[in-house]
Amino acid sequence: LTITVAQDGSGDFASVSEAVLAVPYDCRAEIHIGPGTYREKLVCEKRCITLRGAGADKTKLVWGDGGKLPHKDGRPTHTFRSYTAFFSGETLCVEDMTIENDAGPGAKAGQAVAAYVDSTRAVFRRVKLLGSQDTLFCAPLPEKEREKDGFLGPRGLAPRRPTAQYYRHCQIAGDIDFIFGGADALFEQCTIRTVNNHLPVSYVTAPSGRADGLGFVFWDCDFVSDDCPAGTVFLGRPWRPTGKTAVLDCRLGAHIAPEGFSGWNDRTDTCLARFAESGSSGPGARQRPDWVAAPSAADAAALLARARKLCRP
């Protein structure tokens, strides 16, 4: 099944949400989305679906909910109801478009998720994921929330299921914990951009996966910032004690902190997390603390091979 979306009325539908709703759950569907800015809050829970835009600078899906902003039920929106796009189902492919949450910096809006990705297998190619705090959530959620209503929103009460996610030639931008969650995810040849919202420090990843999982693996990526002061951005911190992030053969800007990685606030269980770095180059590449693993070239290649086998389509 192939469906077209065009804002000028020349397609099957004029909105992305209408097109997705029209797809039968069990049907394999491809939705072609024409140029334009679609201001929609999208829920996509089809079994096997592809969303293909006309290019990341031409097709844009934008919404502006933030965790601190009021929800229609009278409570704050909280993190996991703030998404611009929520994806579930079995197989998802998103290509050649932008998904953005424009609620603004966390100090004003709170957490503001652009994409909440809960599909069993997900592939993103040539996609821009733009926001500030908590831009990309790679589900599943942790087992337990730490504060009341912390997981309010999709899948909060559902059994946690593993997901495998693959991001290639994407740009992901944000400031605090802007790639987070419990997925096994591989990021290949992506641009990871930290934006400066006048924070003393920022964090790229906040993994929460299982101790026996893969976690987040970045290969041949560029970690960049146009405006963050030197040494103020950490590559990751563990949202849950067993979170994992590995940075392999990446280029790091001067904004990356000398320690590379960080503990989670005042928690003392950082030793349970698994952070690794190998083959880094650029002004942000430094000698890291002993608790950050420095795998050999052979071990890094084995980790990358495992990530590709698990996450690539």
PDB file of C-alpha atoms in Angstrom:
ATOM      1  CA  LEU A   1       0.000   0.000   0.000  1.00  0.00           C
ATOM      2  CA  THR A   2       1.405   3.403  -1.026  1.00  0.00           C
ATOM      3  CA  ILE A   3      -0.108   6.672   0.192  1.00  0.00           C
ATOM      4  CA  THR A   4       0.840  10.257  -0.642  1.00  0.00           C
ATOM      5  CA  VAL A   5       0.577  13.298   1.606  1.00  0.00           C
ATOM      6  CA  ALA A   6       0.623  16.819   0.163  1.00  0.00           C
ATOM      7  CA  GLN A   7      -0.362  20.044   1.857  1.00  0.00           C
ATOM      8  CA  ASP A   8      -1.742  21.501  -1.362  1.00  0.00           C
ATOM      9  CA  GLY A   9      -4.391  18.801  -1.648  1.00  0.00           C
ATOM     10  CA  SER A  10      -2.784  16.995  -4.567  1.00  0.00           C
ATOM     11  CA  GLY A  11      -2.119  13.819  -2.567  1.00  0.00           C
ATOM     12  CA  ASP A  12      -4.308  11.223  -0.900  1.00  0.00           C
ATOM     13  CA  PHE A  13      -4.213  13.205   2.342  1.00  0.00           C
ATOM     14  CA  ALA A  14      -3.157  16.661   3.480  1.00  0.00           C
ATOM     15  CA  SER A  15      -1.817  15.593   6.898  1.00  0.00           C
ATOM     16  CA  VAL A  16       0.567  12.871   8.043  1.00  0.00           C
ATOM     17  CA  SER A  17      -1.735  11.839  10.880  1.00  0.00           C
ATOM     18  CA  GLU A  18      -4.683  11.241   8.544  1.00  0.00           C
ATOM     19  CA  ALA A  19      -2.528   9.121   6.264  1.00  0.00           C
ATOM     20  CA  VAL A  20      -1.262   6.978   9.140  1.00  0.00           C
ATOM     21  CA  LEU A  21      -4.756   6.495  10.549  1.00  0.00           C
ATOM     22  CA  ALA A  22      -5.970   5.275   7.157  1.00  0.00           C
ATOM     23  CA  VAL A  23      -3.496   2.365   7.112  1.00  0.00           C
ATOM     24  CA  PRO A  24      -4.877  -0.996   8.310  1.00  0.00           C
ATOM     25  CA  TYR A  25      -2.761  -2.274  11.188  1.00  0.00           C
ATOM     26  CA  ASP A  26      -1.587  -5.456   9.464  1.00  0.00           C
ATOM     27  CA  CYS A  27      -0.913  -3.862   6.088  1.00  0.00           C
ATOM     28  CA  ARG A  28       2.629  -3.085   4.925  1.00  0.00           C
ATOM     29  CA  ALA A  29       2.445   0.592   3.975  1.00  0.00           C
ATOM     30  CA  GLU A  30       4.677   3.310   2.555  1.00  0.00           C
ATOM     31  CA  ILE A  31       3.696   6.938   3.042  1.00  0.00           C
ATOM     32  CA  HIS A  32       5.330   9.568   0.829  1.00  0.00           C
ATOM     33  CA  ILE A  33       5.199  12.988   2.465  1.00  0.00           C
ATOM     34  CA  GLY A  34       5.613  16.024   0.260  1.00  0.00           C
ATOM     35  CA  PRO A  35       7.415  19.273   1.094  1.00  0.00           C
ATOM     36  CA  GLY A  36       6.060  21.501   3.835  1.00  0.00           C
ATOM     37  CA  THR A  37       5.960  22.004   7.591  1.00  0.00           C
ATOM     38  CA  TYR A  38       3.331  19.724   9.109  1.00  0.00           C
ATOM     39  CA  ARG A  39       2.418  21.011  12.538  1.00  0.00           C
ATOM     40  CA  GLU A  40       1.053  17.794  13.995  1.00  0.00           C
ATOM     41  CA  LYS A  41       1.408  15.572  17.038  1.00  0.00           C
ATOM     42  CA  LEU A  42       1.742  12.166  15.420  1.00  0.00           C
ATOM     43  CA  VAL A  43       0.843   8.761  16.848  1.00  0.00           C
ATOM     44  CA  CYS A  44       1.959   5.906  14.570  1.00  0.00           C
ATOM     45  CA  GLU A  45       1.336   2.361  15.835  1.00  0.00           C
ATOM     46  CA  LYS A  46       1.067   0.355  12.614  1.00  0.00           C
ATOM     47  CA  ARG A  47       2.708  -3.054  12.288  1.00  0.00           C
ATOM     48  CA  CYS A  48       5.013  -2.294   9.332  1.00  0.00           C
ATOM     49  CA  ILE A  49       5.239   1.235   7.980  1.00  0.00           C
ATOM     50  CA  THR A  50       7.636   3.546   6.141  1.00  0.00           C
ATOM     51  CA  LEU A  51       7.438   7.347   6.273  1.00  0.00           C
ATOM     52  CA  ARG A  52       9.473   8.942   3.488  1.00  0.00           C
ATOM     53  CA  GLY A  53       9.805  12.708   3.152  1.00  0.00           C
ATOM     54  CA  ALA A  54      11.108  14.842   0.317  1.00  0.00           C
ATOM     55  CA  GLY A  55      14.317  15.673   2.211  1.00  0.00           C
ATOM     56  CA  ALA A  56      15.152  16.719   5.749  1.00  0.00           C
ATOM     57  CA  ASP A  57      15.117  20.403   4.804  1.00  0.00           C
ATOM     58  CA  LYS A  58      11.871  20.100   2.844  1.00  0.00           C
ATOM     59  CA  THR A  59       9.569  17.855   4.889  1.00  0.00           C
ATOM     60  CA  LYS A  60       9.216  18.832   8.545  1.00  0.00           C
ATOM     61  CA  LEU A  61       6.982  17.429  11.285  1.00  0.00           C
ATOM     62  CA  VAL A  62       6.866  19.882  14.179  1.00  0.00           C
ATOM     63  CA  TRP A  63       5.073  20.168  17.536  1.00  0.00           C
ATOM     64  CA  GLY A  64       5.791  22.037  20.748  1.00  0.00           C
ATOM     65  CA  ASP A  65       4.719  20.194  23.904  1.00  0.00           C
ATOM     66  CA  GLY A  66       7.034  20.365  26.934  1.00  0.00           C
ATOM     67  CA  GLY A  67       7.140  18.463  30.206  1.00  0.00           C
ATOM     68  CA  LYS A  68       6.581  21.580  32.314  1.00  0.00           C
ATOM     69  CA  LEU A  69       3.734  22.861  30.173  1.00  0.00           C
ATOM     70  CA  PRO A  70       0.115  22.195  31.234  1.00  0.00           C
ATOM     71  CA  HIS A  71      -1.723  19.184  29.843  1.00  0.00           C
ATOM     72  CA  LYS A  72      -5.478  19.162  29.194  1.00  0.00           C
ATOM     73  CA  ASP A  73      -5.963  16.828  32.192  1.00  0.00           C
ATOM     74  CA  GLY A  74      -4.783  19.584  34.526  1.00  0.00           C
ATOM     75  CA  ARG A  75      -1.411  18.028  35.301  1.00  0.00           C
ATOM     76  CA  PRO A  76       1.907  18.953  33.749  1.00  0.00           C
ATOM     77  CA  THR A  77       2.562  17.229  30.426  1.00  0.00           C
ATOM     78  CA  HIS A  78       5.636  15.381  31.782  1.00  0.00           C
ATOM     79  CA  THR A  79       8.364  13.880  29.607  1.00  0.00           C
ATOM     80  CA  PHE A  80       6.637  11.031  27.828  1.00  0.00           C
ATOM     81  CA  ARG A  81       3.534  12.921  26.739  1.00  0.00           C
ATOM     82  CA  SER A  82       5.606  15.724  25.216  1.00  0.00           C
ATOM     83  CA  TYR A  83       6.536  13.868  21.996  1.00  0.00           C
ATOM     84  CA  THR A  84       6.081  15.296  18.524  1.00  0.00           C
ATOM     85  CA  ALA A  85       5.963  11.741  17.099  1.00  0.00           C
ATOM     86  CA  PHE A  86       5.267   8.471  18.914  1.00  0.00           C
ATOM     87  CA  PHE A  87       6.192   5.317  16.994  1.00  0.00           C
ATOM     88  CA  SER A  88       5.294   1.763  17.923  1.00  0.00           C
ATOM     89  CA  GLY A  89       4.411  -1.455  16.077  1.00  0.00           C
ATOM     90  CA  GLU A  90       6.847  -4.046  14.753  1.00  0.00           C
ATOM     91  CA  THR A  91       8.843  -2.499  11.893  1.00  0.00           C
ATOM     92  CA  LEU A  92       9.377   1.217  11.285  1.00  0.00           C
ATOM     93  CA  CYS A  93      11.399   3.088   8.660  1.00  0.00           C
ATOM     94  CA  VAL A  94      11.665   6.888   8.591  1.00  0.00           C
ATOM     95  CA  GLU A  95      13.650   8.627   5.848  1.00  0.00           C
ATOM     96  CA  ASP A  96      14.416  12.089   4.471  1.00  0.00           C
ATOM     97  CA  MET A  97      12.515  14.334   6.867  1.00  0.00           C
ATOM     98  CA  THR A  98      12.813  16.402  10.042  1.00  0.00           C
ATOM     99  CA  ILE A  99      11.031  15.666  13.306  1.00  0.00           C
ATOM    100  CA  GLU A 100      11.271  18.575  15.715  1.00  0.00           C
ATOM    101  CA  ASN A 101      10.010  19.620  19.128  1.00  0.00           C
ATOM    102  CA  ASP A 102      10.152  23.405  19.258  1.00  0.00           C
ATOM    103  CA  ALA A 103       8.881  23.890  22.835  1.00  0.00           C
ATOM    104  CA  GLY A 104      12.234  25.457  23.686  1.00  0.00           C
ATOM    105  CA  PRO A 105      14.934  25.008  26.352  1.00  0.00           C
ATOM    106  CA  GLY A 106      14.269  22.819  29.362  1.00  0.00           C
ATOM    107  CA  ALA A 107      14.435  25.747  31.772  1.00  0.00           C
ATOM    108  CA  LYS A 108      11.256  27.044  30.167  1.00  0.00           C
ATOM    109  CA  ALA A 109       9.504  24.013  28.731  1.00  0.00           C
ATOM    110  CA  GLY A 110      10.991  21.045  30.544  1.00  0.00           C
ATOM    111  CA  GLN A 111      11.669  17.804  28.711  1.00  0.00           C
ATOM    112  CA  ALA A 112      10.489  18.012  25.112  1.00  0.00           C
ATOM    113  CA  VAL A 113      10.707  14.787  23.112  1.00  0.00           C
ATOM    114  CA  ALA A 114      10.832  15.001  19.322  1.00  0.00           C
ATOM    115  CA  ALA A 115      10.641  11.242  18.623  1.00  0.00           C
ATOM    116  CA  TYR A 116       9.507   8.525  21.045  1.00  0.00           C
ATOM    117  CA  VAL A 117      10.616   5.331  19.277  1.00  0.00           C
ATOM    118  CA  ASP A 118       9.029   2.145  20.635  1.00  0.00           C
ATOM    119  CA  SER A 119       8.913  -0.002  17.481  1.00  0.00           C
ATOM    120  CA  THR A 120      10.414  -3.481  17.800  1.00  0.00           C
ATOM    121  CA  ARG A 121      12.768  -2.637  14.927  1.00  0.00           C
ATOM    122  CA  ALA A 122      13.301   0.939  13.751  1.00  0.00           C
ATOM    123  CA  VAL A 123      15.439   2.461  11.009  1.00  0.00           C
ATOM    124  CA  PHE A 124      16.051   6.188  10.514  1.00  0.00           C
ATOM    125  CA  ARG A 125      17.997   7.397   7.478  1.00  0.00           C
ATOM    126  CA  ARG A 126      18.830  11.011   6.619  1.00  0.00           C
ATOM    127  CA  VAL A 127      16.517  12.295   9.340  1.00  0.00           C
ATOM    128  CA  LYS A 128      16.976  15.391  11.481  1.00  0.00           C
ATOM    129  CA  LEU A 129      15.760  14.982  15.063  1.00  0.00           C
ATOM    130  CA  LEU A 130      15.751  18.431  16.637  1.00  0.00           C
ATOM    131  CA  GLY A 131      14.978  19.696  20.134  1.00  0.00           C
ATOM    132  CA  SER A 132      16.537  20.736  23.418  1.00  0.00           C
ATOM    133  CA  GLN A 133      16.107  18.468  26.453  1.00  0.00           C
ATOM    134  CA  ASP A 134      15.345  14.760  25.776  1.00  0.00           C
ATOM    135  CA  THR A 135      15.092  15.012  21.973  1.00  0.00           C
ATOM    136  CA  LEU A 136      15.177  11.285  21.118  1.00  0.00           C
ATOM    137  CA  PHE A 137      13.754   8.602  23.387  1.00  0.00           C
ATOM    138  CA  CYS A 138      14.874   5.116  22.403  1.00  0.00           C
ATOM    139  CA  ALA A 139      12.386   2.882  24.230  1.00  0.00           C
ATOM    140  CA  PRO A 140      11.861   0.836  26.348  1.00  0.00           C
ATOM    141  CA  LEU A 141      11.326   2.680  29.573  1.00  0.00           C
ATOM    142  CA  PRO A 142      13.131   1.515  32.697  1.00  0.00           C
ATOM    143  CA  GLU A 143      11.174  -0.906  34.853  1.00  0.00           C
ATOM    144  CA  LYS A 144      10.374   1.591  37.612  1.00  0.00           C
ATOM    145  CA  GLU A 145       9.932   5.327  37.755  1.00  0.00           C
ATOM    146  CA  ARG A 146      11.780   7.355  40.369  1.00  0.00           C
ATOM    147  CA  GLU A 147       9.066   9.940  40.898  1.00  0.00           C
ATOM    148  CA  LYS A 148       5.285  10.040  40.713  1.00  0.00           C
ATOM    149  CA  ASP A 149       3.989  10.353  37.127  1.00  0.00           C
ATOM    150  CA  GLY A 150       7.559  10.013  35.871  1.00  0.00           C
ATOM    151  CA  PHE A 151       6.439   7.593  33.147  1.00  0.00           C
ATOM    152  CA  LEU A 152       3.011   9.090  32.529  1.00  0.00           C
ATOM    153  CA  GLY A 153       2.210   8.518  28.865  1.00  0.00           C
ATOM    154  CA  PRO A 154       2.528   5.754  26.254  1.00  0.00           C
ATOM    155  CA  ARG A 155       3.691   2.332  27.479  1.00  0.00           C
ATOM    156  CA  GLY A 156       3.956   3.481  31.082  1.00  0.00           C
ATOM    157  CA  LEU A 157       2.005   0.429  32.302  1.00  0.00           C
ATOM    158  CA  ALA A 158       2.984  -1.989  29.517  1.00  0.00           C
ATOM    159  CA  PRO A 159       5.525  -4.806  29.868  1.00  0.00           C
ATOM    160  CA  ARG A 160       8.958  -3.642  28.749  1.00  0.00           C
ATOM    161  CA  ARG A 161      10.058  -5.179  25.465  1.00  0.00           C
ATOM    162  CA  PRO A 162      13.483  -4.894  23.834  1.00  0.00           C
ATOM    163  CA  THR A 163      13.923  -2.783  20.710  1.00  0.00           C
ATOM    164  CA  ALA A 164      16.659  -2.620  18.073  1.00  0.00           C
ATOM    165  CA  GLN A 165      17.181   0.774  16.443  1.00  0.00           C
ATOM    166  CA  TYR A 166      19.432   1.923  13.603  1.00  0.00           C
ATOM    167  CA  TYR A 167      20.269   5.550  12.718  1.00  0.00           C
ATOM    168  CA  ARG A 168      22.354   6.348   9.630  1.00  0.00           C
ATOM    169  CA  HIS A 169      23.341   9.743   8.219  1.00  0.00           C
ATOM    170  CA  CYS A 170      21.045  11.464  10.725  1.00  0.00           C
ATOM    171  CA  GLN A 171      21.478  14.714  12.622  1.00  0.00           C
ATOM    172  CA  ILE A 172      20.376  14.690  16.259  1.00  0.00           C
ATOM    173  CA  ALA A 173      20.418  17.945  18.218  1.00  0.00           C
ATOM    174  CA  GLY A 174      19.705  18.894  21.824  1.00  0.00           C
ATOM    175  CA  ASP A 175      21.245  19.920  25.123  1.00  0.00           C
ATOM    176  CA  ILE A 176      20.509  17.611  28.098  1.00  0.00           C
ATOM    177  CA  ASP A 177      20.252  13.802  27.812  1.00  0.00           C
ATOM    178  CA  PHE A 178      19.040  14.274  24.262  1.00  0.00           C
ATOM    179  CA  ILE A 179      19.550  10.625  23.281  1.00  0.00           C
ATOM    180  CA  PHE A 180      18.171   8.487  26.090  1.00  0.00           C
ATOM    181  CA  GLY A 181      16.448   5.227  26.927  1.00  0.00           C
ATOM    182  CA  GLY A 182      16.865   1.467  27.121  1.00  0.00           C
ATOM    183  CA  ALA A 183      17.121   0.453  23.448  1.00  0.00           C
ATOM    184  CA  ASP A 184      19.934  -1.339  21.709  1.00  0.00           C
ATOM    185  CA  ALA A 185      20.811   1.304  19.114  1.00  0.00           C
ATOM    186  CA  LEU A 186      23.520   1.870  16.533  1.00  0.00           C
ATOM    187  CA  PHE A 187      24.286   5.350  15.209  1.00  0.00           C
ATOM    188  CA  GLU A 188      26.397   5.250  12.032  1.00  0.00           C
ATOM    189  CA  GLN A 189      27.915   8.330  10.417  1.00  0.00           C
ATOM    190  CA  CYS A 190      25.562  10.700  12.218  1.00  0.00           C
ATOM    191  CA  THR A 191      26.067  14.296  13.356  1.00  0.00           C
ATOM    192  CA  ILE A 192      25.404  14.698  17.073  1.00  0.00           C
ATOM    193  CA  ARG A 193      24.944  18.395  17.751  1.00  0.00           C
ATOM    194  CA  THR A 194      24.834  19.914  21.242  1.00  0.00           C
ATOM    195  CA  VAL A 195      23.055  23.260  21.369  1.00  0.00           C
ATOM    196  CA  ASN A 196      23.977  25.869  23.957  1.00  0.00           C
ATOM    197  CA  ASN A 197      21.091  26.910  26.194  1.00  0.00           C
ATOM    198  CA  HIS A 198      23.404  28.623  28.679  1.00  0.00           C
ATOM    199  CA  LEU A 199      23.771  25.544  30.842  1.00  0.00           C
ATOM    200  CA  PRO A 200      26.917  25.015  32.916  1.00  0.00           C
ATOM    201  CA  VAL A 201      27.191  21.431  31.616  1.00  0.00           C
ATOM    202  CA  SER A 202      25.336  19.282  29.080  1.00  0.00           C
ATOM    203  CA  TYR A 203      25.005  15.555  28.385  1.00  0.00           C
ATOM    204  CA  VAL A 204      24.565  13.796  25.058  1.00  0.00           C
ATOM    205  CA  THR A 205      23.347  10.327  26.076  1.00  0.00           C
ATOM    206  CA  ALA A 206      21.493   8.923  29.083  1.00  0.00           C
ATOM    207  CA  PRO A 207      21.281   5.149  28.568  1.00  0.00           C
ATOM    208  CA  SER A 208      19.138   2.914  30.761  1.00  0.00           C
ATOM    209  CA  GLY A 209      19.445  -0.502  29.144  1.00  0.00           C
ATOM    210  CA  ARG A 210      19.953  -3.955  30.638  1.00  0.00           C
ATOM    211  CA  ALA A 211      23.327  -5.094  31.919  1.00  0.00           C
ATOM    212  CA  ASP A 212      23.415  -7.790  29.213  1.00  0.00           C
ATOM    213  CA  GLY A 213      22.270  -5.459  26.423  1.00  0.00           C
ATOM    214  CA  LEU A 214      24.192  -3.575  23.761  1.00  0.00           C
ATOM    215  CA  GLY A 215      23.188  -0.050  24.758  1.00  0.00           C
ATOM    216  CA  PHE A 216      24.063   2.879  22.476  1.00  0.00           C
ATOM    217  CA  VAL A 217      26.912   2.495  19.981  1.00  0.00           C
ATOM    218  CA  PHE A 218      28.186   5.435  17.914  1.00  0.00           C
ATOM    219  CA  TRP A 219      30.476   4.716  14.986  1.00  0.00           C
ATOM    220  CA  ASP A 220      32.154   7.230  12.655  1.00  0.00           C
ATOM    221  CA  CYS A 221      30.020  10.079  14.004  1.00  0.00           C
ATOM    222  CA  ASP A 222      30.753  13.781  14.428  1.00  0.00           C
ATOM    223  CA  PHE A 223      30.061  15.254  17.869  1.00  0.00           C
ATOM    224  CA  VAL A 224      29.797  18.984  17.217  1.00  0.00           C
ATOM    225  CA  SER A 225      28.618  22.238  18.745  1.00  0.00           C
ATOM    226  CA  ASP A 226      28.515  25.738  17.338  1.00  0.00           C
ATOM    227  CA  ASP A 227      28.308  27.545  20.654  1.00  0.00           C
ATOM    228  CA  CYS A 228      28.995  25.358  23.720  1.00  0.00           C
ATOM    229  CA  PRO A 229      32.073  26.398  25.718  1.00  0.00           C
ATOM    230  CA  ALA A 230      35.051  24.063  25.597  1.00  0.00           C
ATOM    231  CA  GLY A 231      34.945  21.129  27.999  1.00  0.00           C
ATOM    232  CA  THR A 232      31.305  21.480  29.071  1.00  0.00           C
ATOM    233  CA  VAL A 233      29.575  18.559  27.340  1.00  0.00           C
ATOM    234  CA  PHE A 234      29.722  14.938  28.484  1.00  0.00           C
ATOM    235  CA  LEU A 235      29.239  12.079  26.038  1.00  0.00           C
ATOM    236  CA  GLY A 236      26.970  10.263  28.461  1.00  0.00           C
ATOM    237  CA  ARG A 237      25.740   9.568  31.970  1.00  0.00           C
ATOM    238  CA  PRO A 238      23.753   6.534  33.210  1.00  0.00           C
ATOM    239  CA  TRP A 239      20.024   7.253  33.546  1.00  0.00           C
ATOM    240  CA  ARG A 240      19.863   3.815  35.148  1.00  0.00           C
ATOM    241  CA  PRO A 241      22.879   2.120  36.729  1.00  0.00           C
ATOM    242  CA  THR A 242      23.454  -0.463  33.972  1.00  0.00           C
ATOM    243  CA  GLY A 243      23.269   1.952  31.021  1.00  0.00           C
ATOM    244  CA  LYS A 244      25.861   1.617  28.249  1.00  0.00           C
ATOM    245  CA  THR A 245      27.302   4.002  25.655  1.00  0.00           C
ATOM    246  CA  ALA A 246      30.232   3.241  23.343  1.00  0.00           C
ATOM    247  CA  VAL A 247      31.883   5.839  21.094  1.00  0.00           C
ATOM    248  CA  LEU A 248      33.962   4.263  18.323  1.00  0.00           C
ATOM    249  CA  ASP A 249      36.088   6.034  15.693  1.00  0.00           C
ATOM    250  CA  CYS A 250      34.284   9.348  16.181  1.00  0.00           C
ATOM    251  CA  ARG A 251      35.405  12.945  15.829  1.00  0.00           C
ATOM    252  CA  LEU A 252      34.916  15.041  18.958  1.00  0.00           C
ATOM    253  CA  GLY A 253      34.764  18.822  19.136  1.00  0.00           C
ATOM    254  CA  ALA A 254      36.372  20.951  21.819  1.00  0.00           C
ATOM    255  CA  HIS A 255      33.047  21.128  23.666  1.00  0.00           C
ATOM    256  CA  ILE A 256      33.489  17.541  24.949  1.00  0.00           C
ATOM    257  CA  ALA A 257      34.550  17.414  28.605  1.00  0.00           C
ATOM    258  CA  PRO A 258      37.995  16.014  29.442  1.00  0.00           C
ATOM    259  CA  GLU A 259      36.450  13.183  31.492  1.00  0.00           C
ATOM    260  CA  GLY A 260      34.258  12.196  28.545  1.00  0.00           C
ATOM    261  CA  PHE A 261      31.541  10.612  30.684  1.00  0.00           C
ATOM    262  CA  SER A 262      29.873  11.389  33.992  1.00  0.00           C
ATOM    263  CA  GLY A 263      27.958   9.816  36.859  1.00  0.00           C
ATOM    264  CA  TRP A 264      24.268  10.572  37.372  1.00  0.00           C
ATOM    265  CA  ASN A 265      23.995  13.536  39.720  1.00  0.00           C
ATOM    266  CA  ASP A 266      24.928  12.350  43.223  1.00  0.00           C
ATOM    267  CA  ARG A 267      24.387   8.614  42.631  1.00  0.00           C
ATOM    268  CA  THR A 268      27.302   6.389  43.580  1.00  0.00           C
ATOM    269  CA  ASP A 269      26.576   3.361  41.360  1.00  0.00           C
ATOM    270  CA  THR A 270      28.333   4.629  38.225  1.00  0.00           C
ATOM    271  CA  CYS A 271      30.588   1.567  38.458  1.00  0.00           C
ATOM    272  CA  LEU A 272      27.655  -0.537  37.187  1.00  0.00           C
ATOM    273  CA  ALA A 273      27.451   1.441  33.952  1.00  0.00           C
ATOM    274  CA  ARG A 274      29.559   0.565  30.928  1.00  0.00           C
ATOM    275  CA  PHE A 275      31.063   3.447  29.011  1.00  0.00           C
ATOM    276  CA  ALA A 276      33.639   2.828  26.300  1.00  0.00           C
ATOM    277  CA  GLU A 277      35.614   4.904  23.832  1.00  0.00           C
ATOM    278  CA  SER A 278      38.006   3.877  21.089  1.00  0.00           C
ATOM    279  CA  GLY A 279      39.614   5.600  18.129  1.00  0.00           C
ATOM    280  CA  SER A 280      38.420   9.121  18.934  1.00  0.00           C
ATOM    281  CA  SER A 281      40.012  12.090  17.186  1.00  0.00           C
ATOM    282  CA  GLY A 282      39.677  15.863  17.286  1.00  0.00           C
ATOM    283  CA  PRO A 283      40.149  18.433  20.057  1.00  0.00           C
ATOM    284  CA  GLY A 284      37.717  16.631  22.380  1.00  0.00           C
ATOM    285  CA  ALA A 285      39.661  13.364  22.319  1.00  0.00           C
ATOM    286  CA  ARG A 286      41.516  12.931  25.601  1.00  0.00           C
ATOM    287  CA  GLN A 287      42.738  10.315  28.052  1.00  0.00           C
ATOM    288  CA  ARG A 288      39.651   9.281  30.055  1.00  0.00           C
ATOM    289  CA  PRO A 289      39.310   8.104  33.666  1.00  0.00           C
ATOM    290  CA  ASP A 290      40.021   4.444  34.394  1.00  0.00           C
ATOM    291  CA  TRP A 291      36.315   3.595  34.703  1.00  0.00           C
ATOM    292  CA  VAL A 292      35.800   4.441  31.010  1.00  0.00           C
ATOM    293  CA  ALA A 293      36.802   1.367  29.003  1.00  0.00           C
ATOM    294  CA  ALA A 294      39.339   1.790  26.199  1.00  0.00           C
ATOM    295  CA  PRO A 295      38.822  -1.300  24.019  1.00  0.00           C
ATOM    296  CA  SER A 296      41.519  -2.407  21.610  1.00  0.00           C
ATOM    297  CA  ALA A 297      40.943  -2.004  17.900  1.00  0.00           C
ATOM    298  CA  ALA A 298      40.013  -5.685  17.687  1.00  0.00           C
ATOM    299  CA  ASP A 299      37.534  -5.457  20.578  1.00  0.00           C
ATOM    300  CA  ALA A 300      36.011  -2.274  19.143  1.00  0.00           C
ATOM    301  CA  ALA A 301      35.581  -3.989  15.773  1.00  0.00           C
ATOM    302  CA  ALA A 302      33.874  -6.933  17.488  1.00  0.00           C
ATOM    303  CA  LEU A 303      31.502  -4.591  19.319  1.00  0.00           C
ATOM    304  CA  LEU A 304      30.650  -2.800  16.072  1.00  0.00           C
ATOM    305  CA  ALA A 305      30.030  -6.125  14.332  1.00  0.00           C
ATOM    306  CA  ARG A 306      27.671  -7.153  17.141  1.00  0.00           C
ATOM    307  CA  ALA A 307      25.826  -3.836  16.911  1.00  0.00           C
ATOM    308  CA  ARG A 308      25.427  -4.152  13.137  1.00  0.00           C
ATOM    309  CA  LYS A 309      24.138  -7.713  13.410  1.00  0.00           C
ATOM    310  CA  LEU A 310      21.602  -6.716  16.059  1.00  0.00           C
ATOM    311  CA  CYS A 311      20.449  -3.323  14.783  1.00  0.00           C
ATOM    312  CA  ARG A 312      20.904  -3.101  11.015  1.00  0.00           C
ATOM    313  CA  PRO A 313      17.887  -4.044   8.890  1.00  0.00           C
TER     314      PRO A 313
END
